[in-house]
CSV table of C-alpha atoms and ligand atoms in Angstrom, one decimal:
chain,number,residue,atom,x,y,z
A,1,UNK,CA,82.6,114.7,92.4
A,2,UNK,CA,82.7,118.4,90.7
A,3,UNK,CA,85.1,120.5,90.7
A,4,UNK,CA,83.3,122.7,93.2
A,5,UNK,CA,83.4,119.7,95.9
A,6,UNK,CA,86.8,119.0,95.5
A,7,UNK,CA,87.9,122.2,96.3
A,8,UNK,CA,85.6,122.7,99.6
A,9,UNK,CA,86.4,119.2,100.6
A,10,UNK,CA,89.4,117.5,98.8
A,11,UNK,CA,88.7,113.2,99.1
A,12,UNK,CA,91.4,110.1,100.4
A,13,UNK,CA,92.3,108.9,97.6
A,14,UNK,CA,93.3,104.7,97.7
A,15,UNK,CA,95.4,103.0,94.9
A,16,UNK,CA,96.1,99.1,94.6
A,17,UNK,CA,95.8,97.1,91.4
A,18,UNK,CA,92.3,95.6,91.8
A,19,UNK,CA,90.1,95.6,94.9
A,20,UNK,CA,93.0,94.5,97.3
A,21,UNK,CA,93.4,98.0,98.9
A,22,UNK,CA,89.2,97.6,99.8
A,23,UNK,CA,91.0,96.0,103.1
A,24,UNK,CA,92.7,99.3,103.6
A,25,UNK,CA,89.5,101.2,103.1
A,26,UNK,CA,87.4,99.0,105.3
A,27,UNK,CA,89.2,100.1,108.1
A,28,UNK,CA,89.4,104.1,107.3
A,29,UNK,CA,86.0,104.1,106.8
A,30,UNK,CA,85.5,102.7,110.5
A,31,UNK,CA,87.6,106.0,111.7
A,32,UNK,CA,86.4,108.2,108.8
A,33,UNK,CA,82.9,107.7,107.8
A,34,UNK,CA,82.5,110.7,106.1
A,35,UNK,CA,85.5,111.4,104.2
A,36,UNK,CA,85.4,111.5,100.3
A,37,UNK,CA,87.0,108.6,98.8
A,38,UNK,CA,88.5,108.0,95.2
A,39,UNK,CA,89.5,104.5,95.2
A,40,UNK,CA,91.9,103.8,92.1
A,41,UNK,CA,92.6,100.6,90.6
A,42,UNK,CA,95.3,99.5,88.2
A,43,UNK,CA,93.7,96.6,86.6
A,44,UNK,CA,95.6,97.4,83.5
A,45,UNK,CA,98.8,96.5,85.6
A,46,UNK,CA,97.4,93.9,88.1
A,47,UNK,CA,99.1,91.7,89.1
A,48,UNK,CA,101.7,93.5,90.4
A,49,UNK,CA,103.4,90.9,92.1
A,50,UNK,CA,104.9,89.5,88.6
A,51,UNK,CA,106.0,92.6,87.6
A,52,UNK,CA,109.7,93.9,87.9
A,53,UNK,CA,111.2,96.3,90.6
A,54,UNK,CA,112.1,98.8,87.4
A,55,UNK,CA,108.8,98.5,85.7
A,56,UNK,CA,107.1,99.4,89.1
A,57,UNK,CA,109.5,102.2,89.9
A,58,UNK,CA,108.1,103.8,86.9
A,59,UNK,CA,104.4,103.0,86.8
A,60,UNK,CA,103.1,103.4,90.3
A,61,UNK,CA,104.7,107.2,90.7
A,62,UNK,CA,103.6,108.1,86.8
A,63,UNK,CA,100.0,107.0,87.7
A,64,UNK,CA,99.9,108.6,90.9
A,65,UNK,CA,101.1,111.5,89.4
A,66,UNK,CA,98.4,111.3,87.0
A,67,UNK,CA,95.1,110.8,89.8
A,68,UNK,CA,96.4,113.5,92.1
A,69,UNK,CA,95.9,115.9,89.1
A,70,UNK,CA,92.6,114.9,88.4
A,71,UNK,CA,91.4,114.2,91.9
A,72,UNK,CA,93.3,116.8,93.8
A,73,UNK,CA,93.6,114.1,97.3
A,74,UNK,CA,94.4,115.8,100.1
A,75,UNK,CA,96.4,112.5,101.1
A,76,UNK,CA,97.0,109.1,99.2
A,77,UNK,CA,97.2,105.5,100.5
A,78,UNK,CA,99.1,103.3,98.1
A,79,UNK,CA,96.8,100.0,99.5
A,80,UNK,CA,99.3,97.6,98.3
A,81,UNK,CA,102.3,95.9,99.6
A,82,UNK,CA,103.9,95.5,96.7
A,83,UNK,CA,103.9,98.9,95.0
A,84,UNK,CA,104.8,99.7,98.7
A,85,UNK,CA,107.9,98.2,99.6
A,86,UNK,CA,109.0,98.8,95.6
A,87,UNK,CA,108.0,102.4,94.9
A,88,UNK,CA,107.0,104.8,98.2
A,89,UNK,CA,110.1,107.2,98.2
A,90,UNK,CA,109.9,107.3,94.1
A,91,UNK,CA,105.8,108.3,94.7
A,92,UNK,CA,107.0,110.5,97.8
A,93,UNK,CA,109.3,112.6,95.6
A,94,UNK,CA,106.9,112.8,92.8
A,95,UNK,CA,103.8,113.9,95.1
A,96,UNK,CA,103.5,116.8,97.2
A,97,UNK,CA,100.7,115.6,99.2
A,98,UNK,CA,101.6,113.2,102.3
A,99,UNK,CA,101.7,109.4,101.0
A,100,UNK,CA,100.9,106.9,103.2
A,101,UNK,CA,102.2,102.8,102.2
A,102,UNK,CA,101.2,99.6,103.1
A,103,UNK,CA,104.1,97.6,104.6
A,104,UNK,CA,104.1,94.1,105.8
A,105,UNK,CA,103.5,93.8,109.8
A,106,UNK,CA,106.5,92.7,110.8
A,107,UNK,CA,106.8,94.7,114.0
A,108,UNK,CA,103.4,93.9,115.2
A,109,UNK,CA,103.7,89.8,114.8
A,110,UNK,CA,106.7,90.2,116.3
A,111,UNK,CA,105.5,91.5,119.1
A,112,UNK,CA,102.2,89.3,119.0
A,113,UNK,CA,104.2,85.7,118.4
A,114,UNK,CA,104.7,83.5,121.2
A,115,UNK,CA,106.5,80.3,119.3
A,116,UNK,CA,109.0,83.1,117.7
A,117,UNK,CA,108.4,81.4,114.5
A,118,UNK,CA,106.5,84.0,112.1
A,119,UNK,CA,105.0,83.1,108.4
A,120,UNK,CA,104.7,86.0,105.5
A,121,UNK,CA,102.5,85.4,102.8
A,122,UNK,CA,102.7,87.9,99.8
A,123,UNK,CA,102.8,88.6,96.2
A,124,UNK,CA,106.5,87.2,94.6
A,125,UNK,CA,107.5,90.7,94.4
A,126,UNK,CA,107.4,92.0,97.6
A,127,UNK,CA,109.1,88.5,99.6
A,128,UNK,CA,111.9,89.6,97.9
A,129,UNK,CA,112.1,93.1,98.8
A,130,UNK,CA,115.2,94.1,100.7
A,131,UNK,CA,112.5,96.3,102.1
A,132,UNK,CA,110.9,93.4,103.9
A,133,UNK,CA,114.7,92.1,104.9
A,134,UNK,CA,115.0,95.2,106.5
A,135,UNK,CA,111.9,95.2,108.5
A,136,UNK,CA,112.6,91.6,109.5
A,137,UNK,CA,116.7,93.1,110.7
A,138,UNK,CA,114.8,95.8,112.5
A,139,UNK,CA,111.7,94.6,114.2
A,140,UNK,CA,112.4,90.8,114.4
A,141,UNK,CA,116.0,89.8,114.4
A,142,UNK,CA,115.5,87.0,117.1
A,143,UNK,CA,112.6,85.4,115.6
A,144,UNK,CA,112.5,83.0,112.4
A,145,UNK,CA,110.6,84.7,109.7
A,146,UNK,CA,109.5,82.1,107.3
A,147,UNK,CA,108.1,83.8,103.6
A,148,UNK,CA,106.0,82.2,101.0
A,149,UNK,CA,104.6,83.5,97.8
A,150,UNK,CA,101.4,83.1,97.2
A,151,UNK,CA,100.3,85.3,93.6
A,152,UNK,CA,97.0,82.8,93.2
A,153,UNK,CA,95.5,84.2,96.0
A,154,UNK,CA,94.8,87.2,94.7
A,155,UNK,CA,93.0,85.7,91.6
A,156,UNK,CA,91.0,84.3,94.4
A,157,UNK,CA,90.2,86.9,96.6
A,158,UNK,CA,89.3,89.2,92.8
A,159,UNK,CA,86.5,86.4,92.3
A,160,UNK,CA,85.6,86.2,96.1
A,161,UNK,CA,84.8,90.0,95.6
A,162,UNK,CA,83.2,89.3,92.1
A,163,UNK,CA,80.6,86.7,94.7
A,164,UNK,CA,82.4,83.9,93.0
A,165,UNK,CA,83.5,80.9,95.2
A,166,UNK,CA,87.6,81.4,95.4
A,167,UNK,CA,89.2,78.4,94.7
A,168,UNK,CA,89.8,76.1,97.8
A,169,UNK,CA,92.8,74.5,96.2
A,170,UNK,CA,94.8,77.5,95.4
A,171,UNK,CA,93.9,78.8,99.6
A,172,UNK,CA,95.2,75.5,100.7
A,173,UNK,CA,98.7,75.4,99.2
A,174,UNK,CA,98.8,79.0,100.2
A,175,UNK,CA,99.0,77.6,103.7
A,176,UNK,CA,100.5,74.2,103.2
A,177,UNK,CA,103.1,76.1,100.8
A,178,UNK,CA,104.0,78.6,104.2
A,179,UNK,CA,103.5,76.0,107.0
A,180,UNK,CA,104.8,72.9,104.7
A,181,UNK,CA,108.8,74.9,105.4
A,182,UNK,CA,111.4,73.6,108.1
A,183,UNK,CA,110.7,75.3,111.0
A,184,UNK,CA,107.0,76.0,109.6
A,185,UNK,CA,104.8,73.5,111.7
A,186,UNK,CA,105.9,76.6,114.7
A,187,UNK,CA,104.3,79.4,112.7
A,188,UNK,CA,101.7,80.9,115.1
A,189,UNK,CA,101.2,84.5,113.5
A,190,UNK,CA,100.8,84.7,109.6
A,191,UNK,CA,101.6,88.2,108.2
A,192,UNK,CA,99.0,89.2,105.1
A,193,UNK,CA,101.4,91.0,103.3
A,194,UNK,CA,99.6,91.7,100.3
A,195,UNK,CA,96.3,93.9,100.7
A,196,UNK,CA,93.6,91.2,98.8
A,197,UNK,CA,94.7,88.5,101.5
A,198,UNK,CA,92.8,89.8,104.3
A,199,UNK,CA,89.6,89.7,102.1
A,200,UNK,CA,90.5,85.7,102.5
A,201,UNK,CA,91.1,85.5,106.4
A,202,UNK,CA,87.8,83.1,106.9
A,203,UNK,CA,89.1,81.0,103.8
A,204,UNK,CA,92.6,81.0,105.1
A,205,UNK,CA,92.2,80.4,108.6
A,206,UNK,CA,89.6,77.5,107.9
A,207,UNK,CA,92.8,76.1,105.5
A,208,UNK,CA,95.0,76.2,108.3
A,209,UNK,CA,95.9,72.9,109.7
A,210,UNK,CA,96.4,73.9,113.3
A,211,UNK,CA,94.8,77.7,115.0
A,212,UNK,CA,97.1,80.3,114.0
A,213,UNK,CA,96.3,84.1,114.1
A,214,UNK,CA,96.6,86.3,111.0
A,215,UNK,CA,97.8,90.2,111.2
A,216,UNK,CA,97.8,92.9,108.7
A,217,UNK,CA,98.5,96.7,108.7
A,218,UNK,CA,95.2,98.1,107.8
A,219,UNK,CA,93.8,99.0,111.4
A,220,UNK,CA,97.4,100.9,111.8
A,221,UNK,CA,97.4,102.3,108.6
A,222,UNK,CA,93.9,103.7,109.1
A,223,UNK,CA,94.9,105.3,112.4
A,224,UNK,CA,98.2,106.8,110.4
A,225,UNK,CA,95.4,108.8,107.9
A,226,UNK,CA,93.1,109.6,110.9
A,227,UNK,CA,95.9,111.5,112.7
A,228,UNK,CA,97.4,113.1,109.6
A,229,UNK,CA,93.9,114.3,108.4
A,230,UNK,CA,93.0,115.2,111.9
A,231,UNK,CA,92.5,119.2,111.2
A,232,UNK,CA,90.2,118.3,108.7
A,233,UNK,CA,86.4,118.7,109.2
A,234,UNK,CA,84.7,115.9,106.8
A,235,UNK,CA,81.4,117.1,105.6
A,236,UNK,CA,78.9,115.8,108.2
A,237,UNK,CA,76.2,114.7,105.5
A,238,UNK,CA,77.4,111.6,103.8
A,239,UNK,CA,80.5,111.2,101.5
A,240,UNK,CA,80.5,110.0,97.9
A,241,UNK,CA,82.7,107.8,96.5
A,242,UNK,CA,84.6,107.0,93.5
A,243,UNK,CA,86.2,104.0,91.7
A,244,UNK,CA,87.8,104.8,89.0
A,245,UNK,CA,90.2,101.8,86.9
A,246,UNK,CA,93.2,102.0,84.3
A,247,UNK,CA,91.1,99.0,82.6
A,248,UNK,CA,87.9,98.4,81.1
A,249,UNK,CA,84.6,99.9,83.0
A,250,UNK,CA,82.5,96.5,81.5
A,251,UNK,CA,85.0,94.6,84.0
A,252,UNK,CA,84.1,96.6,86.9
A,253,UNK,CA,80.5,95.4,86.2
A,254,UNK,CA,80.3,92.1,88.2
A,255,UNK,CA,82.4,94.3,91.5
A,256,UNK,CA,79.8,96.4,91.8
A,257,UNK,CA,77.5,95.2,94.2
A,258,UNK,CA,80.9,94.8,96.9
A,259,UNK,CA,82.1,98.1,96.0
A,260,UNK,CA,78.6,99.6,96.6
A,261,UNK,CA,78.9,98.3,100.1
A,262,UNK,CA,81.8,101.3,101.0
A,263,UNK,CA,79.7,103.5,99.4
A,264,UNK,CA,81.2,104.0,95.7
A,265,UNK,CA,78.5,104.1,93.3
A,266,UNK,CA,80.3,106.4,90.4
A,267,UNK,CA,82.7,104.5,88.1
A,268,UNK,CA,85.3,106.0,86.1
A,269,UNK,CA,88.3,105.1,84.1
A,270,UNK,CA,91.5,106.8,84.5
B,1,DGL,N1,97.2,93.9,96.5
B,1,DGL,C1,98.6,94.0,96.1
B,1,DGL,C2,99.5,93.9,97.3
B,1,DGL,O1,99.2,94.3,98.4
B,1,DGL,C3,99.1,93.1,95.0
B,1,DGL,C4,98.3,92.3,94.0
B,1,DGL,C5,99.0,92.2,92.7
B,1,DGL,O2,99.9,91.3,92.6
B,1,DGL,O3,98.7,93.0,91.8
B,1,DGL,O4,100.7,93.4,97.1
């Protein structure tokens, strides 16, 4: 994107630490076919979900900080739960461009489950977010919320996306690991709450020892950047798209066919 095209059109720009926040984008691009997209990810920091609360607080903002002034968004999506529930206000104060997060749907399972027994699968970082204790208070304080952490699914879902085969034993203790818990053989809504685990739903589900129905935010979140970009008129003739990584471009390489598919074809590093 020059210079020039930035200006008369400023792009969305997405951040997650690999292609995890591609969830996110899948859905915008439903709503928002032609908007400009700069898709960021921090493969120098993934995975996240190891990381500390501190050592977020710092990084996510700082790198933010650091693609708004190259890319000039006119909004940014921080596709990631973890970064999310850790560091939105600290990237709110630091960015004077609206900030929308990913946040694990609570409020929507609650609303969907009929047992009243609801599973949560995310990164170790975010079950532990007073963040997600407070959605649970809020949105679904008579219903048993049941959490498990699952970081090897997002090792899996990165080679699913590479057209590797993810491992089936690492997406089956995923789901024995969540529905394995006391009061866990009730779970009949599974909250994705980390942005690679919906690139897994068909592995998942199929891992699942009884029908349950998975939810994440991305439809919702898409409709949050439709309405606040609403005023905007997207250029009507196609939209180009940018990845751009905090790691090595040669490790992009084997992504690029599945990255091609949202129509990103220019590879940068940050
Ligand atoms: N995709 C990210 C999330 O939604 C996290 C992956 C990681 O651990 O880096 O939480």
């Amino acid at each position: 994107m020059t210079e020039a095209q930035i200006a008369e059109c400023p792009p969305l720009l997405f951040f997650d630490t690999g292609v995890g926040g591609l969830s996110v984008l899948r859905e915008t691009i439903k709503l928002l076919p032609h908007a400009p997209i700069v898709y960021a990810a921090d493969y120098a920091g993934l995975p996240y979900g190891m990381k500390s609360e501190a050592e977020l607080a710092a990084r996510v903002p700082a790198l933010l900080g650091r693609l708004v002034e190259r890319y000039k968004p006119i909004l940014a999506t921080i596709a990631c739960n973890t970064a999310s529930t850790i560091a939105l206000d600290h990237v709110r104060s630091a960015l004077n461009i609206p900030v929308v997060g990913t946040v694990p749907a609570i409020k929507p399972a609650s609303m969907l489950t009929k047992t009243g027994v609801i599973g949560l699968l995310g990164t170790r970082a975010t079950i532990r977010q007073p963040y997600v204790d407070r959605l649970a208070a809020d949105f679904a304080s008579n219903k048993i919320l049941l959490r498990h952490a699952a970081p090897d699914l997002v090792y899996a879902a990165e080679a699913k996306l590479r057209g590797e085969k993810p491992d089936p034993r690492v997406i089956r203790e995923a789901m024995e690991g969540l529905m394995d818990q006391p009061d866990g053989g009730q779970i009949d809504t599974v909250i994705l709450a980390c942005t690679h685990f919906p690139l897994l739903r068909d592995e998942l589900s199929e891992a699942a020892q009884r029908p349950v129905q998975f939810i994440d935010g991305a439809a919702g979140i898409a409709r949050r950047i439709a309405y606040l970009t609403k005023e905007i008129s997207w250029p009507a003739a196609g939209r180009e798209g940018i990845f751009v990584t905090t790691g090595a471009l040669d490790d992009i390489e084997p992504y690029r066919p599945t990255i091609a598919q949202y129509g990103i074809k220019r590879f940068e590093t940050l």
